[in-house]
GROMACS .gro file of C-alpha atoms in nm:
model
  141
    1MET     CA    1  16.329   3.077  11.067
    2SER     CA    2  16.308   3.242  10.726
    3ASN     CA    3  16.194   3.601  10.682
    4GLU     CA    4  16.046   3.515  10.342
    5PRO     CA    5  15.668   3.557  10.324
    6ILE     CA    6  15.470   3.236  10.335
    7ARG     CA    7  15.289   3.172  10.010
    8PHE     CA    8  14.999   2.931  10.045
    9ASP     CA    9  14.898   2.709   9.756
   10THR     CA   10  14.536   2.743   9.869
   11LYS     CA   11  14.314   3.045   9.923
   12ILE     CA   12  14.024   3.134  10.149
   13ALA     CA   13  13.815   3.408   9.989
   14VAL     CA   14  13.496   3.579  10.099
   15LEU     CA   15  13.291   3.769   9.843
   16LEU     CA   16  13.044   4.027   9.970
   17ARG     CA   17  12.786   4.214   9.772
   18GLU     CA   18  12.888   4.580   9.754
   19ASP     CA   19  12.547   4.713   9.864
   20LEU     CA   20  12.559   4.564  10.216
   21GLU     CA   21  12.558   4.781  10.527
   22PRO     CA   22  12.880   4.769  10.737
   23TRP     CA   23  12.717   4.556  11.009
   24GLN     CA   24  12.588   4.317  10.744
   25ARG     CA   25  12.936   4.279  10.591
   26LEU     CA   26  13.083   4.180  10.926
   27ASN     CA   27  12.797   3.948  11.015
   28VAL     CA   28  12.795   3.775  10.676
   29THR     CA   29  13.174   3.730  10.679
   30ALA     CA   30  13.165   3.571  11.025
   31PHE     CA   31  12.886   3.331  10.930
   32LEU     CA   32  13.047   3.236  10.598
   33VAL     CA   33  13.391   3.149  10.730
   34SER     CA   34  13.242   2.949  11.018
   35GLY     CA   35  13.131   2.693  10.761
   36LEU     CA   36  13.478   2.617  10.628
   37GLY     CA   37  13.649   2.473  10.937
   38PRO     CA   38  13.417   2.180  11.002
   39GLN     CA   39  13.412   2.075  10.635
   40VAL     CA   40  13.774   2.153  10.546
   41PRO     CA   41  13.973   2.075  10.863
   42GLU     CA   42  14.310   2.137  10.698
   43VAL     CA   43  14.237   2.513  10.705
   44ILE     CA   44  14.254   2.511  11.086
   45GLY     CA   45  14.591   2.560  11.255
   46ASP     CA   46  14.704   2.454  11.600
   47PRO     CA   47  14.559   2.595  11.923
   48TYR     CA   48  14.725   2.900  12.079
   49GLU     CA   49  14.867   2.938  12.427
   50ASP     CA   50  15.001   3.248  12.597
   51ALA     CA   51  15.314   3.268  12.816
   52ASP     CA   52  15.107   3.182  13.125
   53GLY     CA   53  14.979   2.862  12.968
   54VAL     CA   54  14.625   2.991  12.907
   55PRO     CA   55  14.487   2.804  12.605
   56TYR     CA   56  14.301   2.966  12.313
   57LEU     CA   57  14.109   2.816  12.026
   58PRO     CA   58  14.280   2.738  11.696
   59MET     CA   59  14.214   2.965  11.400
   60PHE     CA   60  14.264   2.948  11.027
   61ARG     CA   61  14.622   2.871  10.931
   62GLN     CA   62  14.616   3.126  10.651
   63PRO     CA   63  14.468   3.468  10.579
   64VAL     CA   64  14.106   3.516  10.478
   65LEU     CA   65  14.087   3.755  10.183
   66VAL     CA   66  13.769   3.960  10.166
   67PHE     CA   67  13.638   4.098   9.837
   68GLU     CA   68  13.340   4.304   9.735
   69THR     CA   69  13.150   4.278   9.412
   70THR     CA   70  12.822   4.335   9.233
   71LYS     CA   71  12.523   4.105   9.262
   72GLU     CA   72  12.587   3.983   8.906
   73THR     CA   73  12.954   3.901   8.965
   74LEU     CA   74  12.865   3.722   9.289
   75THR     CA   75  12.612   3.509   9.101
   76THR     CA   76  12.875   3.427   8.838
   77ALA     CA   77  13.131   3.344   9.107
   78HIS     CA   78  12.881   3.108   9.269
   79ALA     CA   79  12.828   2.926   8.940
   80ARG     CA   80  13.206   2.901   8.892
   81ALA     CA   81  13.255   2.759   9.242
   82LEU     CA   82  12.983   2.501   9.175
   83SER     CA   83  13.132   2.401   8.840
   84ARG     CA   84  13.472   2.351   9.005
   85SER     CA   85  13.322   2.163   9.303
   86LEU     CA   86  13.506   2.389   9.547
   87PRO     CA   87  13.406   2.394   9.915
   88ARG     CA   88  13.179   2.695   9.962
   89ALA     CA   89  12.938   2.860  10.201
   90ILE     CA   90  12.662   3.098  10.099
   91PHE     CA   91  12.457   3.368  10.267
   92THR     CA   92  12.135   3.484  10.103
   93SER     CA   93  11.934   3.800  10.166
   94ASP     CA   94  11.660   3.585  10.323
   95LEU     CA   95  11.890   3.501  10.613
   96PHE     CA   96  11.868   3.860  10.738
   97THR     CA   97  11.502   3.796  10.823
   98THR     CA   98  11.535   3.461  10.999
   99GLY     CA   99  11.625   3.427  11.362
  100ASN     CA  100  11.765   3.079  11.398
  101ASP     CA  101  11.967   2.807  11.230
  102HIS     CA  102  11.666   2.590  11.145
  103ASP     CA  103  11.490   2.876  10.963
  104ASN     CA  104  11.816   2.970  10.789
  105ARG     CA  105  11.846   2.626  10.631
  106ALA     CA  106  11.475   2.624  10.539
  107ALA     CA  107  11.510   2.965  10.370
  108VAL     CA  108  11.796   2.841  10.150
  109ARG     CA  109  11.627   2.507  10.080
  110ALA     CA  110  11.314   2.687   9.952
  111VAL     CA  111  11.496   2.857   9.662
  112PRO     CA  112  11.637   2.691   9.347
  113THR     CA  113  12.013   2.731   9.299
  114ASN     CA  114  11.990   2.974   9.007
  115GLU     CA  115  11.740   3.194   9.194
  116LEU     CA  116  11.934   3.238   9.521
  117ASP     CA  117  11.962   3.606   9.617
  118LEU     CA  118  12.325   3.584   9.726
  119VAL     CA  119  12.478   3.855   9.942
  120GLY     CA  120  12.794   3.663  10.025
  121MET     CA  121  12.996   3.351   9.959
  122ALA     CA  122  13.309   3.195  10.106
  123VAL     CA  123  13.516   2.964   9.890
  124TYR     CA  124  13.827   2.757   9.955
  125GLY     CA  125  14.057   2.568   9.724
  126PRO     CA  126  14.371   2.580   9.516
  127ARG     CA  127  14.478   2.942   9.473
  128ASN     CA  128  14.446   2.938   9.092
  129ALA     CA  129  14.095   2.788   9.104
  130VAL     CA  130  13.975   3.039   9.364
  131ASP     CA  131  14.125   3.324   9.162
  132LYS     CA  132  13.919   3.211   8.862
  133VAL     CA  133  13.604   3.192   9.075
  134ILE     CA  134  13.640   3.544   9.216
  135LYS     CA  135  13.749   3.705   8.889
  136GLY     CA  136  13.588   4.048   8.860
  137ALA     CA  137  13.571   4.109   9.236
  138ARG     CA  138  13.792   4.366   9.407
  139MET     CA  139  13.958   4.363   9.749
  140HIS     CA  140  13.729   4.497  10.021
  141PRO     CA  141  13.837   4.849  10.117
   0.00000   0.00000   0.00000
């Protein structure tokens, strides 16, 4: 086995608006990345098993990089992801006030694309394309 770091040709990135509370950042990140696995199955690795044979669920096969950015840069990143047709998940400010999955979808459906009040977005794709989408964002501290 090589000690060289693995360099993936794809990237999973989460962009969070910089004005979110800590609990919101964690919640939004969890919701956003949950959308990638079912739609992009190649991001999921094999299941885990400990030395006693106890099985565990599979997880992403590569790191999830989390960034923070301004509302304006997040809006621009969303437009870039759309123009490149990259798999993406969004979280809008309205979703903080809903209490279930049905109302979440209705809240997003009620707002035109260019008027979405985005607080977070996950995007997956070729590393270079994702880098162009998230340009202007900085790594989450």
